[in-house]
Amino acid sequence: MNRPTSQSGAAAPSAADAPEQAPAARPRAAARASGRHAELDLDHFLPYRLSVLSNRVSGAIARVYSERYALSVTEWRVMAVLGRFPELSANEVAQRTAMDKVAVSRAVARLTEAGRLERDTHDDDRRRSVLRLSPDGYRIYDEVAPMALAFEQRLLAGIETAERDALFRLLDRLDELEIQAEAEMAAESR
């Protein structure tokens, strides 16, 4: 009998080889054996809900600055971070935004070419390149930032102050827990 192989090429264990499954895993194994697929209720799956909400909120604001200033969402995020934290490297921008380094690098290149960013070397480390908004970049930032804040106010207008405070506390906690879960998954995959 041919047995399926894993990604490493080794024979995958058969059901007879597998240890006793935890109760939560049994329904999944039964579903696979019967040809059904795992179920993922997207309405109650936090990563999906956060992603959809983020895309909708970002898209609503992006329509304004993309039409007026020909900025992509990634470019605006780079500008927003540098408007608040000047003198960061492209890698530090990527870390602060949790965006892909390649996407940040491309956005930095476009913004620099358009005259919206300036690149210089760090005073203490001449090998380190740092970024800052140019005068034109600050002009755009000073116009877009108030629009973004006004949209946020409109978005949060129906939420009581105590609920807003709780929301931001939960977001901070989720951020901490995501970092912890990511580290645990990385350790498990070693």
mmCIF file of C-alpha atoms in Angstrom:
data_model
loop_
_atom_site.group_PDB
_atom_site.id
_atom_site.type_symbol
_atom_site.label_atom_id
_atom_site.label_comp_id
_atom_site.label_asym_id
_atom_site.label_seq_id
_atom_site.Cartn_x
_atom_site.Cartn_y
_atom_site.Cartn_z
ATOM 1 C CA MET A 1 0.000 0.000 0.000
ATOM 2 C CA ASN A 2 1.326 3.468 -0.894
ATOM 3 C CA ARG A 3 1.367 5.814 2.054
ATOM 4 C CA PRO A 4 1.227 9.607 1.602
ATOM 5 C CA THR A 5 4.476 11.398 2.292
ATOM 6 C CA SER A 6 5.099 14.513 4.320
ATOM 7 C CA GLN A 7 6.844 17.595 2.926
ATOM 8 C CA SER A 8 10.168 16.107 4.027
ATOM 9 C CA GLY A 9 9.485 13.016 1.894
ATOM 10 C CA ALA A 10 9.101 10.655 4.855
ATOM 11 C CA ALA A 11 6.082 8.416 4.947
ATOM 12 C CA ALA A 12 3.233 10.050 6.802
ATOM 13 C CA PRO A 13 2.076 8.064 9.823
ATOM 14 C CA SER A 14 -1.072 6.042 9.375
ATOM 15 C CA ALA A 15 -4.009 6.166 11.748
ATOM 16 C CA ALA A 16 -2.693 2.997 13.379
ATOM 17 C CA ASP A 17 0.671 4.716 14.039
ATOM 18 C CA ALA A 18 -0.888 7.831 15.555
ATOM 19 C CA PRO A 19 -1.080 8.261 19.317
ATOM 20 C CA GLU A 20 -4.442 8.671 21.019
ATOM 21 C CA GLN A 21 -5.896 11.997 19.862
ATOM 22 C CA ALA A 22 -7.068 14.710 22.178
ATOM 23 C CA PRO A 23 -10.886 15.024 22.307
ATOM 24 C CA ALA A 24 -10.838 18.324 20.340
ATOM 25 C CA ALA A 25 -8.822 16.680 17.560
ATOM 26 C CA ARG A 26 -11.131 13.677 17.106
ATOM 27 C CA PRO A 27 -13.893 15.578 15.284
ATOM 28 C CA ARG A 28 -11.318 17.049 12.877
ATOM 29 C CA ALA A 29 -9.867 13.609 12.170
ATOM 30 C CA ALA A 30 -13.369 12.173 11.697
ATOM 31 C CA ALA A 31 -14.242 15.038 9.343
ATOM 32 C CA ARG A 32 -11.137 14.346 7.256
ATOM 33 C CA ALA A 33 -11.846 10.616 7.186
ATOM 34 C CA SER A 34 -15.402 11.239 5.993
ATOM 35 C CA GLY A 35 -14.205 13.604 3.245
ATOM 36 C CA ARG A 36 -15.541 16.735 4.908
ATOM 37 C CA HIS A 37 -13.336 19.739 5.473
ATOM 38 C CA ALA A 38 -12.535 21.621 8.631
ATOM 39 C CA GLU A 39 -14.966 24.410 9.400
ATOM 40 C CA LEU A 40 -13.794 27.966 9.964
ATOM 41 C CA ASP A 41 -16.511 30.367 11.059
ATOM 42 C CA LEU A 42 -15.091 33.596 9.642
ATOM 43 C CA ASP A 43 -17.677 35.716 11.454
ATOM 44 C CA HIS A 44 -16.069 34.609 14.726
ATOM 45 C CA PHE A 45 -12.429 34.305 13.566
ATOM 46 C CA LEU A 46 -10.565 37.292 15.009
ATOM 47 C CA PRO A 47 -7.764 37.592 12.398
ATOM 48 C CA TYR A 48 -10.340 37.674 9.599
ATOM 49 C CA ARG A 49 -12.582 40.214 11.345
ATOM 50 C CA LEU A 50 -9.640 42.505 12.149
ATOM 51 C CA SER A 51 -8.329 42.248 8.597
ATOM 52 C CA VAL A 52 -11.686 43.070 7.012
ATOM 53 C CA LEU A 53 -12.262 46.003 9.352
ATOM 54 C CA SER A 54 -8.731 47.305 8.792
ATOM 55 C CA ASN A 55 -9.136 47.035 5.018
ATOM 56 C CA ARG A 56 -12.462 48.884 5.091
ATOM 57 C CA VAL A 57 -11.238 51.669 7.382
ATOM 58 C CA SER A 58 -7.950 52.065 5.480
ATOM 59 C CA GLY A 59 -9.817 52.021 2.174
ATOM 60 C CA ALA A 60 -12.216 54.762 3.256
ATOM 61 C CA ILE A 61 -9.377 57.105 4.203
ATOM 62 C CA ALA A 62 -7.213 56.011 1.263
ATOM 63 C CA ARG A 63 -9.788 57.160 -1.277
ATOM 64 C CA VAL A 64 -9.175 60.747 -0.191
ATOM 65 C CA TYR A 65 -5.375 60.778 -0.133
ATOM 66 C CA SER A 66 -4.926 58.530 -3.147
ATOM 67 C CA GLU A 67 -7.035 60.823 -5.333
ATOM 68 C CA ARG A 68 -5.493 64.074 -4.068
ATOM 69 C CA TYR A 69 -1.870 63.012 -3.625
ATOM 70 C CA ALA A 70 -1.461 59.766 -5.616
ATOM 71 C CA LEU A 71 -0.452 57.912 -2.442
ATOM 72 C CA SER A 72 -0.922 54.203 -1.818
ATOM 73 C CA VAL A 73 -1.929 52.890 1.618
ATOM 74 C CA THR A 74 1.646 51.677 2.177
ATOM 75 C CA GLU A 75 3.117 55.038 1.186
ATOM 76 C CA TRP A 76 0.782 56.897 3.535
ATOM 77 C CA ARG A 77 1.622 54.525 6.396
ATOM 78 C CA VAL A 78 5.337 55.159 5.842
ATOM 79 C CA MET A 79 4.695 58.913 5.831
ATOM 80 C CA ALA A 80 2.482 58.693 8.931
ATOM 81 C CA VAL A 81 5.156 56.819 10.884
ATOM 82 C CA LEU A 82 7.917 59.203 9.792
ATOM 83 C CA GLY A 83 5.712 62.202 10.565
ATOM 84 C CA ARG A 84 5.444 60.930 14.136
ATOM 85 C CA PHE A 85 8.903 59.300 14.432
ATOM 86 C CA PRO A 86 11.427 61.006 12.132
ATOM 87 C CA GLU A 87 14.917 59.618 11.607
ATOM 88 C CA LEU A 88 13.945 55.938 11.357
ATOM 89 C CA SER A 89 15.510 53.427 9.003
ATOM 90 C CA ALA A 90 13.326 51.591 6.490
ATOM 91 C CA ASN A 91 13.655 48.440 8.647
ATOM 92 C CA GLU A 92 12.425 50.349 11.708
ATOM 93 C CA VAL A 93 9.454 51.651 9.713
ATOM 94 C CA ALA A 94 8.656 48.060 8.679
ATOM 95 C CA GLN A 95 8.874 46.925 12.323
ATOM 96 C CA ARG A 96 6.604 49.718 13.599
ATOM 97 C CA THR A 97 3.961 49.067 10.941
ATOM 98 C CA ALA A 98 4.294 45.257 10.761
ATOM 99 C CA MET A 99 4.413 45.675 6.980
ATOM 100 C CA ASP A 100 6.541 43.587 4.655
ATOM 101 C CA LYS A 101 10.092 44.952 4.299
ATOM 102 C CA VAL A 102 9.925 44.745 0.511
ATOM 103 C CA ALA A 103 6.653 46.731 0.416
ATOM 104 C CA VAL A 104 8.165 49.366 2.716
ATOM 105 C CA SER A 105 11.327 49.519 0.611
ATOM 106 C CA ARG A 106 9.306 50.070 -2.558
ATOM 107 C CA ALA A 107 7.168 52.738 -0.882
ATOM 108 C CA VAL A 108 10.299 54.497 0.406
ATOM 109 C CA ALA A 109 11.801 54.430 -3.097
ATOM 110 C CA ARG A 110 8.634 55.928 -4.649
ATOM 111 C CA LEU A 111 8.305 58.570 -1.930
ATOM 112 C CA THR A 112 11.979 59.526 -2.242
ATOM 113 C CA GLU A 113 11.708 59.723 -6.020
ATOM 114 C CA ALA A 114 8.605 61.924 -5.676
ATOM 115 C CA GLY A 115 10.471 64.260 -3.309
ATOM 116 C CA ARG A 116 8.318 63.394 -0.291
ATOM 117 C CA LEU A 117 11.077 61.712 1.725
ATOM 118 C CA GLU A 118 14.714 62.534 2.351
ATOM 119 C CA ARG A 119 17.364 59.942 3.145
ATOM 120 C CA ASP A 120 20.452 60.742 5.210
ATOM 121 C CA THR A 121 23.022 58.932 7.296
ATOM 122 C CA HIS A 122 22.625 58.675 11.056
ATOM 123 C CA ASP A 123 24.846 61.045 13.063
ATOM 124 C CA ASP A 124 26.165 58.299 15.366
ATOM 125 C CA ASP A 125 26.442 55.528 12.754
ATOM 126 C CA ARG A 126 27.385 56.658 9.254
ATOM 127 C CA ARG A 127 26.490 53.183 7.884
ATOM 128 C CA ARG A 128 22.867 53.549 8.970
ATOM 129 C CA SER A 129 20.475 55.286 6.583
ATOM 130 C CA VAL A 130 17.622 57.253 8.157
ATOM 131 C CA LEU A 131 14.502 58.729 6.616
ATOM 132 C CA ARG A 132 12.526 61.884 7.240
ATOM 133 C CA LEU A 133 9.714 63.677 5.496
ATOM 134 C CA SER A 134 10.805 66.396 3.087
ATOM 135 C CA PRO A 135 9.130 69.839 3.236
ATOM 136 C CA ASP A 136 6.710 68.595 0.525
ATOM 137 C CA GLY A 137 6.158 65.399 2.540
ATOM 138 C CA TYR A 138 5.316 67.420 5.647
ATOM 139 C CA ARG A 139 2.908 69.572 3.625
ATOM 140 C CA ILE A 140 1.011 66.439 2.571
ATOM 141 C CA TYR A 141 1.251 64.933 6.064
ATOM 142 C CA ASP A 142 -0.146 68.129 7.595
ATOM 143 C CA GLU A 143 -3.149 67.915 5.250
ATOM 144 C CA VAL A 144 -3.837 64.163 5.456
ATOM 145 C CA ALA A 145 -3.312 63.650 9.215
ATOM 146 C CA PRO A 146 -6.248 65.917 10.223
ATOM 147 C CA MET A 147 -8.468 64.128 7.673
ATOM 148 C CA ALA A 148 -7.480 60.777 9.185
ATOM 149 C CA LEU A 149 -8.188 62.068 12.702
ATOM 150 C CA ALA A 150 -11.570 63.458 11.621
ATOM 151 C CA PHE A 151 -12.470 60.076 10.097
ATOM 152 C CA GLU A 152 -11.443 58.347 13.332
ATOM 153 C CA GLN A 153 -13.642 60.739 15.337
ATOM 154 C CA ARG A 154 -16.583 60.033 13.037
ATOM 155 C CA LEU A 155 -15.937 56.285 13.317
ATOM 156 C CA LEU A 156 -15.752 56.337 17.123
ATOM 157 C CA ALA A 157 -18.579 58.868 17.660
ATOM 158 C CA GLY A 158 -21.075 56.122 18.532
ATOM 159 C CA ILE A 159 -18.841 54.571 21.186
ATOM 160 C CA GLU A 160 -18.872 55.813 24.786
ATOM 161 C CA THR A 161 -15.598 57.025 26.318
ATOM 162 C CA ALA A 162 -15.406 54.019 28.663
ATOM 163 C CA GLU A 163 -15.920 51.668 25.705
ATOM 164 C CA ARG A 164 -13.172 53.450 23.731
ATOM 165 C CA ASP A 165 -10.799 53.124 26.671
ATOM 166 C CA ALA A 166 -11.656 49.436 26.963
ATOM 167 C CA LEU A 167 -11.200 48.982 23.199
ATOM 168 C CA PHE A 168 -7.696 50.459 23.252
ATOM 169 C CA ARG A 169 -6.763 48.433 26.348
ATOM 170 C CA LEU A 170 -7.945 45.278 24.558
ATOM 171 C CA LEU A 171 -6.010 46.222 21.412
ATOM 172 C CA ASP A 172 -2.862 46.718 23.487
ATOM 173 C CA ARG A 173 -3.443 43.342 25.162
ATOM 174 C CA LEU A 174 -4.094 41.630 21.825
ATOM 175 C CA ASP A 175 -0.859 43.124 20.520
ATOM 176 C CA GLU A 176 1.048 41.617 23.471
ATOM 177 C CA LEU A 177 -0.679 38.250 23.072
ATOM 178 C CA GLU A 178 -0.026 38.160 19.315
ATOM 179 C CA ILE A 179 3.703 38.692 19.886
ATOM 180 C CA GLN A 180 3.675 35.911 22.482
ATOM 181 C CA ALA A 181 1.702 33.510 20.238
ATOM 182 C CA GLU A 182 3.993 34.238 17.279
ATOM 183 C CA ALA A 183 7.073 33.483 19.410
ATOM 184 C CA GLU A 184 5.502 30.228 20.645
ATOM 185 C CA MET A 185 4.675 29.135 17.090
ATOM 186 C CA ALA A 186 8.216 29.954 15.949
ATOM 187 C CA ALA A 187 9.646 27.909 18.837
ATOM 188 C CA GLU A 188 7.362 24.960 17.998
ATOM 189 C CA SER A 189 8.442 24.956 14.353
ATOM 190 C CA ARG A 190 12.145 24.591 15.223
#
